[in-house]
Amino acid sequence: MRIAFLSAHSCPVGQLGTKDTGGMSVYIRELACQLGKLGHQIDIFTRVHDPADPLMENLNPYTRLIHFPMGGNESIAKLDLFHHIPEFTESLVRFRNSQNLKYDLIFSHYWLSGLAGREVQVHWQVPHLIMFHTLGSIKNSLGIGYKEPDLRIYTETELARSAQRVIAATEREKSALVDVYGVPENHIAVVPCGVNLQTFQPIDRTIARHQVNLPDKIKIVLYAGRIEALKGIDRLLNAFAELPDTSSTRLLIIGGSTDNDPELKKLKSLACRLGIADSVSFLGAVKHEIMPSFYNAADVCVVPSHYESFGLVALEALACGTPVVATNVGVLRKIIQPGLAGYVIPERTAEGLADRIRTVLERPQRNQCHAQSIRATVNQYAWSAIAARINNEFQKVLTEYHTC
């Protein structure tokens, strides 16, 4: 099949950990690669984010990335892109016509892309699938960070009901789609996210620390992800401050784009007030290919989020054999085996995080046997297995669509 992936606001090859680039970009890139190995041709359509972006580039023999100058080349706030979706849609139609292509499926990612996907479906007469990655109604229910506009909630509802299939990463997300958005259960397929088991695997901790210039004789606590209130980094800082000896322990915070970011400034100020500024390193965004070294260098990876649609960072850390302490978000309670692979805390408090981080740090340094045991808990999430399940949904949708 030839499949159109739509990712209007976030480029799959953008710098991870920055404002609008995170797990969704990893998902699109890795899934497209694996679907290509199954014999499909994937075109990923996104917006130009840099004037130097080529119109079209090959990511691998099966996958092309196509950039459209939606709203010009300058930075545009994510919500403001809503007004430029018609331009993005027109570019999609023109591209297909100019290349004389026929797509068999449209797979939209996030609600903004879904608007374009729904529109071109009318022109192309093919099934439209959508994955939201996060849901505005869930974010608003938490009351943390900025409030998602009613426009997003309304649009998500309409898209979820009109698409031929909604792909949800967890049963929790499926329940929200049914209970809050009124989507029929048989229109939703639950397929988890995956992890690249070739890229993320255990290596010797001493070697890993040498690769990222970290000393060997301290304990390392790691956070990786975007810098925003919903990620609960303030809670992690408070938890870190409760550890018995922060002078011999270092907290690494990976993610974020500029020092002028208001959330980053708040976190740095909080670290100072807590008296732990000398033990906390804000490293900014790190290239994805370097992350295995950081995961292996860490004694524990922490996911302190208020909300995760899945929890890819935890999956990557576990694949490297690094234990994870997390709040009960996404699918982490199902993934993290208590004791062996870390802990999921039932109460989302700094005290709960601190207690479990302390438990992991007090254990003897893990050896390769222990690391491999942790890794074995996520073998089922290899991208090849996830792509096979997504491919199965594609086939079902095509059959249903053409039968109707």
Short mmCIF file of C-alpha atoms in Angstrom, two decimals:
data_model
loop_
_atom_site.label_atom_id
_atom_site.label_comp_id
_atom_site.label_asym_id
_atom_site.label_seq_id
_atom_site.Cartn_x
_atom_site.Cartn_y
_atom_site.Cartn_z
CA MET A 1 0.00 0.00 0.00
CA ARG A 2 0.92 3.65 -0.31
CA ILE A 3 0.03 5.43 2.92
CA ALA A 4 -0.09 9.16 3.73
CA PHE A 5 1.02 10.01 7.27
CA LEU A 6 -0.01 13.53 8.32
CA SER A 7 1.90 15.35 11.07
CA ALA A 8 1.18 19.01 10.38
CA HIS A 9 2.59 20.67 13.49
CA SER A 10 5.50 18.43 14.44
CA CYS A 11 8.31 17.18 12.23
CA PRO A 12 9.30 13.53 12.79
CA VAL A 13 12.98 14.45 12.45
CA GLY A 14 12.78 17.54 14.69
CA GLN A 15 14.79 17.93 17.88
CA LEU A 16 13.14 15.79 20.56
CA GLY A 17 12.38 17.39 23.91
CA THR A 18 11.62 20.79 22.42
CA LYS A 19 8.23 22.45 22.73
CA ASP A 20 6.21 20.52 20.12
CA THR A 21 8.45 17.55 19.42
CA GLY A 22 8.31 14.44 21.56
CA GLY A 23 7.05 10.88 21.60
CA MET A 24 4.71 11.41 18.64
CA SER A 25 7.68 12.15 16.39
CA VAL A 26 9.42 8.97 17.52
CA TYR A 27 6.22 7.02 16.95
CA ILE A 28 5.73 8.27 13.39
CA ARG A 29 9.35 7.78 12.36
CA GLU A 30 9.75 4.29 13.82
CA LEU A 31 6.34 3.02 12.70
CA ALA A 32 6.86 4.28 9.14
CA CYS A 33 10.20 2.47 8.98
CA GLN A 34 8.71 -0.83 10.14
CA LEU A 35 5.68 -0.56 7.86
CA GLY A 36 8.10 -0.03 5.00
CA LYS A 37 9.77 -3.32 5.84
CA LEU A 38 6.34 -4.93 5.46
CA GLY A 39 6.25 -3.70 1.87
CA HIS A 40 4.39 -0.39 2.17
CA GLN A 41 5.42 3.02 0.83
CA ILE A 42 5.00 5.82 3.37
CA ASP A 43 4.85 9.56 2.65
CA ILE A 44 4.99 11.71 5.80
CA PHE A 45 3.65 15.23 5.34
CA THR A 46 4.61 18.00 7.75
CA ARG A 47 5.16 21.74 7.89
CA VAL A 48 8.44 23.47 7.04
CA HIS A 49 10.10 24.33 10.35
CA ASP A 50 13.38 25.65 8.97
CA PRO A 51 13.98 27.52 5.68
CA ALA A 52 16.69 24.96 4.97
CA ASP A 53 14.19 22.06 5.09
CA PRO A 54 14.09 20.31 1.70
CA LEU A 55 10.72 19.92 0.03
CA MET A 56 11.23 16.16 0.00
CA GLU A 57 13.79 13.80 1.48
CA ASN A 58 14.11 10.04 1.79
CA LEU A 59 14.30 8.80 5.37
CA ASN A 60 14.84 5.25 4.16
CA PRO A 61 14.05 3.26 0.98
CA TYR A 62 10.36 3.09 1.93
CA THR A 63 9.70 6.46 3.57
CA ARG A 64 9.68 10.02 2.25
CA LEU A 65 9.33 13.19 4.32
CA ILE A 66 7.57 16.05 2.52
CA HIS A 67 7.61 19.61 3.91
CA PHE A 68 4.97 22.22 3.05
CA PRO A 69 5.47 25.94 3.86
CA MET A 70 2.24 26.20 5.86
CA GLY A 71 1.95 29.77 7.10
CA GLY A 72 5.45 30.57 5.93
CA ASN A 73 8.72 29.34 7.41
CA GLU A 74 8.59 31.29 10.68
CA SER A 75 7.75 29.79 14.05
CA ILE A 76 3.99 29.71 14.64
CA ALA A 77 2.18 28.85 17.86
CA LYS A 78 0.61 25.42 17.62
CA LEU A 79 -2.98 26.60 18.01
CA ASP A 80 -2.45 29.34 15.41
CA LEU A 81 -1.71 26.61 12.85
CA PHE A 82 -5.43 25.84 12.90
CA HIS A 83 -5.97 28.81 10.56
CA HIS A 84 -3.39 27.44 8.10
CA ILE A 85 -4.76 23.89 7.84
CA PRO A 86 -6.68 24.73 4.61
CA GLU A 87 -3.34 25.75 3.08
CA PHE A 88 -1.79 22.48 4.23
CA THR A 89 -4.74 20.57 2.78
CA GLU A 90 -4.43 22.30 -0.59
CA SER A 91 -0.72 21.45 -0.67
CA LEU A 92 -1.55 17.79 -0.05
CA VAL A 93 -4.01 17.70 -2.93
CA ARG A 94 -1.59 19.50 -5.28
CA PHE A 95 1.28 17.20 -4.36
CA ARG A 96 -0.72 14.05 -4.99
CA ASN A 97 -1.95 15.35 -8.34
CA SER A 98 1.47 16.55 -9.47
CA GLN A 99 3.05 13.20 -8.59
CA ASN A 100 0.13 11.24 -10.09
CA LEU A 101 -0.11 9.17 -6.91
CA LYS A 102 -2.87 7.07 -5.39
CA TYR A 103 -2.93 6.62 -1.64
CA ASP A 104 -4.68 3.64 -0.08
CA LEU A 105 -4.94 5.07 3.45
CA ILE A 106 -4.58 8.33 5.37
CA PHE A 107 -3.16 8.13 8.89
CA SER A 108 -3.40 11.46 10.76
CA HIS A 109 -1.51 12.26 13.95
CA TYR A 110 -2.92 14.86 16.38
CA TRP A 111 -6.14 16.81 15.93
CA LEU A 112 -4.70 19.53 13.67
CA SER A 113 -3.53 16.93 11.17
CA GLY A 114 -6.87 15.18 11.46
CA LEU A 115 -8.61 18.24 9.99
CA ALA A 116 -6.52 17.94 6.85
CA GLY A 117 -6.94 14.16 6.80
CA ARG A 118 -10.71 14.39 6.92
CA GLU A 119 -10.74 16.93 4.11
CA VAL A 120 -8.47 15.07 1.68
CA GLN A 121 -10.35 11.86 2.35
CA VAL A 122 -13.27 13.45 0.51
CA HIS A 123 -11.04 14.05 -2.51
CA TRP A 124 -9.18 10.74 -2.43
CA GLN A 125 -12.03 8.42 -1.37
CA VAL A 126 -9.88 6.28 0.93
CA PRO A 127 -10.14 5.38 4.64
CA HIS A 128 -8.99 7.88 7.25
CA LEU A 129 -7.40 6.70 10.52
CA ILE A 130 -6.38 9.03 13.33
CA MET A 131 -4.26 8.85 16.46
CA PHE A 132 -4.54 11.82 18.82
CA HIS A 133 -1.49 11.03 21.01
CA THR A 134 -2.97 13.31 23.70
CA LEU A 135 -6.59 14.26 24.34
CA GLY A 136 -7.54 17.81 25.23
CA SER A 137 -10.36 16.79 27.55
CA ILE A 138 -8.05 14.68 29.72
CA LYS A 139 -5.48 17.48 29.94
CA ASN A 140 -8.18 19.95 31.00
CA SER A 141 -9.57 17.59 33.62
CA LEU A 142 -6.22 17.72 35.45
CA GLY A 143 -6.29 21.51 35.79
CA ILE A 144 -2.52 21.79 35.29
CA GLY A 145 -0.84 24.09 32.79
CA TYR A 146 -2.73 26.00 30.14
CA LYS A 147 -6.34 25.16 29.35
CA GLU A 148 -6.98 23.52 25.99
CA PRO A 149 -9.54 25.53 23.99
CA ASP A 150 -13.07 24.36 23.35
CA LEU A 151 -12.15 24.37 19.65
CA ARG A 152 -9.77 21.47 20.23
CA ILE A 153 -12.27 19.42 22.25
CA TYR A 154 -15.02 19.97 19.68
CA THR A 155 -12.71 19.11 16.77
CA GLU A 156 -11.37 15.98 18.47
CA THR A 157 -14.93 14.83 19.06
CA GLU A 158 -15.92 15.33 15.43
CA LEU A 159 -12.78 13.69 14.08
CA ALA A 160 -12.98 10.71 16.42
CA ARG A 161 -16.56 10.04 15.35
CA SER A 162 -16.00 10.51 11.62
CA ALA A 163 -12.74 8.59 11.14
CA GLN A 164 -12.90 4.98 10.01
CA ARG A 165 -10.65 4.01 12.93
CA VAL A 166 -9.14 5.70 15.96
CA ILE A 167 -5.88 4.20 17.16
CA ALA A 168 -5.52 4.49 20.95
CA ALA A 169 -2.30 3.65 22.75
CA THR A 170 -3.99 2.46 25.96
CA GLU A 171 -7.27 1.14 27.31
CA ARG A 172 -7.48 4.34 29.37
CA GLU A 173 -7.49 6.42 26.22
CA LYS A 174 -10.10 4.17 24.66
CA SER A 175 -12.33 4.63 27.70
CA ALA A 176 -12.03 8.41 27.40
CA LEU A 177 -12.89 8.27 23.71
CA VAL A 178 -16.00 6.22 24.48
CA ASP A 179 -17.16 7.98 27.66
CA VAL A 180 -16.22 11.60 26.91
CA TYR A 181 -16.18 11.78 23.12
CA GLY A 182 -18.96 9.31 22.41
CA VAL A 183 -16.99 7.18 19.96
CA PRO A 184 -18.37 3.68 19.29
CA GLU A 185 -16.11 1.03 20.79
CA ASN A 186 -15.81 -0.86 17.51
CA HIS A 187 -14.28 2.25 15.88
CA ILE A 188 -11.33 2.19 18.31
CA ALA A 189 -8.32 -0.12 18.17
CA VAL A 190 -5.92 -0.25 21.12
CA VAL A 191 -2.35 -0.69 19.90
CA PRO A 192 0.52 0.27 22.21
CA CYS A 193 3.56 2.29 21.26
CA GLY A 194 6.87 0.55 20.67
CA VAL A 195 10.59 0.79 21.29
CA ASN A 196 13.61 0.30 19.04
CA LEU A 197 15.34 -2.63 20.71
CA GLN A 198 18.39 -2.26 18.48
CA THR A 199 18.98 1.36 19.47
CA PHE A 200 17.99 1.02 23.13
CA GLN A 201 19.87 -1.82 24.82
CA PRO A 202 22.04 -2.30 27.91
CA ILE A 203 25.69 -1.30 27.83
CA ASP A 204 28.27 -1.13 30.61
CA ARG A 205 27.47 1.79 32.91
CA THR A 206 31.08 2.97 33.13
CA ILE A 207 31.32 3.09 29.34
CA ALA A 208 27.98 4.91 29.11
CA ARG A 209 29.07 7.54 31.62
CA HIS A 210 32.32 8.09 29.78
CA GLN A 211 30.35 8.63 26.55
CA VAL A 212 28.31 11.46 28.12
CA ASN A 213 31.04 12.86 30.38
CA LEU A 214 29.55 11.85 33.72
CA PRO A 215 31.58 10.83 36.79
CA ASP A 216 31.41 7.20 37.88
CA LYS A 217 31.19 7.62 41.66
CA ILE A 218 27.85 9.40 42.03
CA LYS A 219 24.23 8.32 41.74
CA ILE A 220 22.37 9.60 38.67
CA VAL A 221 18.63 10.33 38.57
CA LEU A 222 17.35 11.03 35.04
CA TYR A 223 14.36 12.88 33.61
CA ALA A 224 13.84 13.10 29.84
CA GLY A 225 10.99 14.85 28.06
CA ARG A 226 9.47 18.19 27.24
CA ILE A 227 9.63 21.03 29.76
CA GLU A 228 6.03 21.79 30.63
CA ALA A 229 3.85 21.84 33.74
CA LEU A 230 2.00 18.66 32.77
CA LYS A 231 5.25 16.68 33.02
CA GLY A 232 5.45 17.16 36.80
CA ILE A 233 9.12 18.19 36.87
CA ASP A 234 8.45 20.47 39.86
CA ARG A 235 7.27 17.39 41.75
CA LEU A 236 10.50 15.60 40.82
CA LEU A 237 12.59 18.52 42.10
CA ASN A 238 10.73 18.43 45.40
CA ALA A 239 11.23 14.67 45.59
CA PHE A 240 14.94 14.98 44.82
CA ALA A 241 15.32 17.54 47.62
CA GLU A 242 14.05 14.89 50.08
CA LEU A 243 16.81 12.40 49.27
CA PRO A 244 19.25 11.87 52.15
CA ASP A 245 22.43 12.94 50.33
CA THR A 246 21.95 15.09 47.24
CA SER A 247 25.65 16.06 47.33
CA SER A 248 26.56 12.59 46.04
CA THR A 249 23.56 12.35 43.74
CA ARG A 250 22.87 14.29 40.55
CA LEU A 251 19.56 14.94 38.82
CA LEU A 252 19.82 15.29 35.05
CA ILE A 253 16.91 17.01 33.30
CA ILE A 254 16.97 16.48 29.54
CA GLY A 255 14.61 18.51 27.37
CA GLY A 256 13.64 22.07 26.58
CA SER A 257 14.72 24.49 23.90
CA THR A 258 15.79 27.89 25.27
CA ASP A 259 16.82 29.47 28.57
CA ASN A 260 14.07 32.05 28.03
CA ASP A 261 11.32 29.44 28.41
CA PRO A 262 9.10 30.54 31.35
CA GLU A 263 8.62 26.98 32.63
CA LEU A 264 12.35 26.34 32.57
CA LYS A 265 12.97 29.55 34.51
CA LYS A 266 10.41 28.50 37.13
CA LEU A 267 12.08 25.11 37.55
CA LYS A 268 15.55 26.59 37.92
CA SER A 269 14.20 29.04 40.48
CA LEU A 270 12.55 26.18 42.39
CA ALA A 271 15.83 24.22 42.43
CA CYS A 272 17.52 27.26 43.99
CA ARG A 273 14.82 27.68 46.65
CA LEU A 274 15.08 23.98 47.54
CA GLY A 275 18.85 24.27 47.93
CA ILE A 276 19.61 21.64 45.27
CA ALA A 277 20.72 23.86 42.35
CA ASP A 278 24.29 22.52 42.54
CA SER A 279 23.02 18.96 42.19
CA VAL A 280 20.64 19.55 39.27
CA SER A 281 21.79 19.82 35.65
CA PHE A 282 19.41 21.21 33.02
CA LEU A 283 20.97 19.78 29.87
CA GLY A 284 18.47 21.02 27.28
CA ALA A 285 17.48 18.93 24.27
CA VAL A 286 19.68 15.94 23.44
CA LYS A 287 19.83 14.07 20.14
CA HIS A 288 17.77 10.89 20.26
CA GLU A 289 20.71 8.71 19.20
CA ILE A 290 22.63 9.81 22.33
CA MET A 291 19.80 8.93 24.72
CA PRO A 292 20.81 5.25 25.13
CA SER A 293 24.04 6.43 26.76
CA PHE A 294 22.13 8.64 29.21
CA TYR A 295 19.65 5.88 30.07
CA ASN A 296 22.51 3.44 30.71
CA ALA A 297 24.45 6.02 32.71
CA ALA A 298 21.49 6.58 35.03
CA ASP A 299 20.76 4.61 38.18
CA VAL A 300 17.05 5.38 37.81
CA CYS A 301 14.84 7.13 35.27
CA VAL A 302 11.86 9.05 36.65
CA VAL A 303 8.56 9.79 34.90
CA PRO A 304 6.78 12.22 37.27
CA SER A 305 4.03 13.24 34.82
CA HIS A 306 0.46 14.22 35.57
CA TYR A 307 -0.53 12.84 32.16
CA GLU A 308 1.07 10.65 29.49
CA SER A 309 -0.81 9.13 26.61
CA PHE A 310 1.56 6.14 26.82
CA GLY A 311 5.03 6.69 28.33
CA LEU A 312 7.70 6.14 25.65
CA VAL A 313 10.56 7.38 27.82
CA ALA A 314 9.90 4.63 30.33
CA LEU A 315 9.89 2.05 27.55
CA GLU A 316 13.26 3.28 26.25
CA ALA A 317 14.82 3.29 29.71
CA LEU A 318 13.60 -0.24 30.47
CA ALA A 319 14.93 -1.47 27.11
CA CYS A 320 18.33 -0.21 28.30
CA GLY A 321 17.95 -2.16 31.52
CA THR A 322 17.45 0.94 33.68
CA PRO A 323 14.76 0.85 36.39
CA VAL A 324 11.96 3.42 36.23
CA VAL A 325 10.02 5.18 38.98
CA ALA A 326 6.82 6.69 37.63
CA THR A 327 3.44 8.08 38.47
CA ASN A 328 0.43 6.03 37.43
CA VAL A 329 0.05 7.47 33.92
CA GLY A 330 -0.31 5.99 30.45
CA VAL A 331 0.29 2.27 30.47
CA LEU A 332 3.17 2.32 32.96
CA ARG A 333 1.42 0.28 35.64
CA LYS A 334 1.15 -2.52 33.09
CA ILE A 335 4.72 -2.18 31.83
CA ILE A 336 6.79 -1.66 34.99
CA GLN A 337 7.15 -4.86 37.01
CA PRO A 338 7.33 -3.80 40.68
CA GLY A 339 10.69 -4.37 42.30
CA LEU A 340 12.43 -5.84 39.26
CA ALA A 341 11.95 -2.96 36.82
CA GLY A 342 11.10 -0.12 39.21
CA TYR A 343 7.90 1.20 40.74
CA VAL A 344 4.67 2.99 39.88
CA ILE A 345 3.50 5.14 42.78
CA PRO A 346 -0.26 5.18 43.39
CA GLU A 347 -0.28 8.66 44.93
CA ARG A 348 1.11 11.45 42.77
CA THR A 349 3.15 13.13 45.49
CA ALA A 350 6.74 14.24 45.86
CA GLU A 351 6.96 12.08 49.00
CA GLY A 352 5.88 8.98 47.10
CA LEU A 353 8.41 9.63 44.34
CA ALA A 354 11.21 10.29 46.81
CA ASP A 355 10.52 7.08 48.72
CA ARG A 356 10.73 4.88 45.62
CA ILE A 357 13.70 6.73 44.12
CA ARG A 358 15.51 6.20 47.41
CA THR A 359 14.66 2.50 47.34
CA VAL A 360 16.18 2.07 43.88
CA LEU A 361 19.28 4.14 44.67
CA GLU A 362 20.01 2.12 47.83
CA ARG A 363 20.26 -1.13 45.88
CA PRO A 364 23.64 -2.46 44.76
CA GLN A 365 24.74 -1.23 41.35
CA ARG A 366 22.89 -3.31 38.77
CA ASN A 367 24.90 -5.78 36.71
CA GLN A 368 24.34 -6.87 33.13
CA CYS A 369 22.27 -9.87 34.23
CA HIS A 370 19.87 -7.60 36.10
CA ALA A 371 19.79 -5.16 33.17
CA GLN A 372 18.89 -7.94 30.77
CA SER A 373 16.10 -9.09 33.08
CA ILE A 374 14.65 -5.58 33.07
CA ARG A 375 14.97 -5.37 29.30
CA ALA A 376 13.16 -8.69 28.85
CA THR A 377 10.01 -7.12 30.36
CA VAL A 378 9.55 -4.90 27.27
CA ASN A 379 10.58 -7.28 24.47
CA GLN A 380 6.95 -7.55 23.36
CA TYR A 381 6.97 -3.83 22.49
CA ALA A 382 9.47 -4.14 19.63
CA TRP A 383 8.42 -1.84 16.78
CA SER A 384 8.21 -4.79 14.40
CA ALA A 385 5.47 -6.32 16.57
CA ILE A 386 3.63 -2.99 16.90
CA ALA A 387 3.80 -2.38 13.14
CA ALA A 388 2.32 -5.83 12.50
CA ARG A 389 -0.65 -4.95 14.72
CA ILE A 390 -1.13 -1.57 13.03
CA ASN A 391 -0.90 -3.27 9.64
CA ASN A 392 -3.63 -5.66 10.73
CA GLU A 393 -5.85 -2.66 11.55
CA PHE A 394 -5.09 -1.18 8.15
CA GLN A 395 -6.26 -4.36 6.45
CA LYS A 396 -9.46 -4.50 8.53
CA VAL A 397 -10.28 -0.86 7.77
CA LEU A 398 -9.71 -1.32 4.05
CA THR A 399 -11.98 -4.36 3.98
CA GLU A 400 -14.71 -2.56 5.94
CA TYR A 401 -14.44 0.60 3.85
CA HIS A 402 -14.67 -1.07 0.48
CA THR A 403 -17.38 -3.49 1.62
CA CYS A 404 -19.55 -0.55 2.63
#
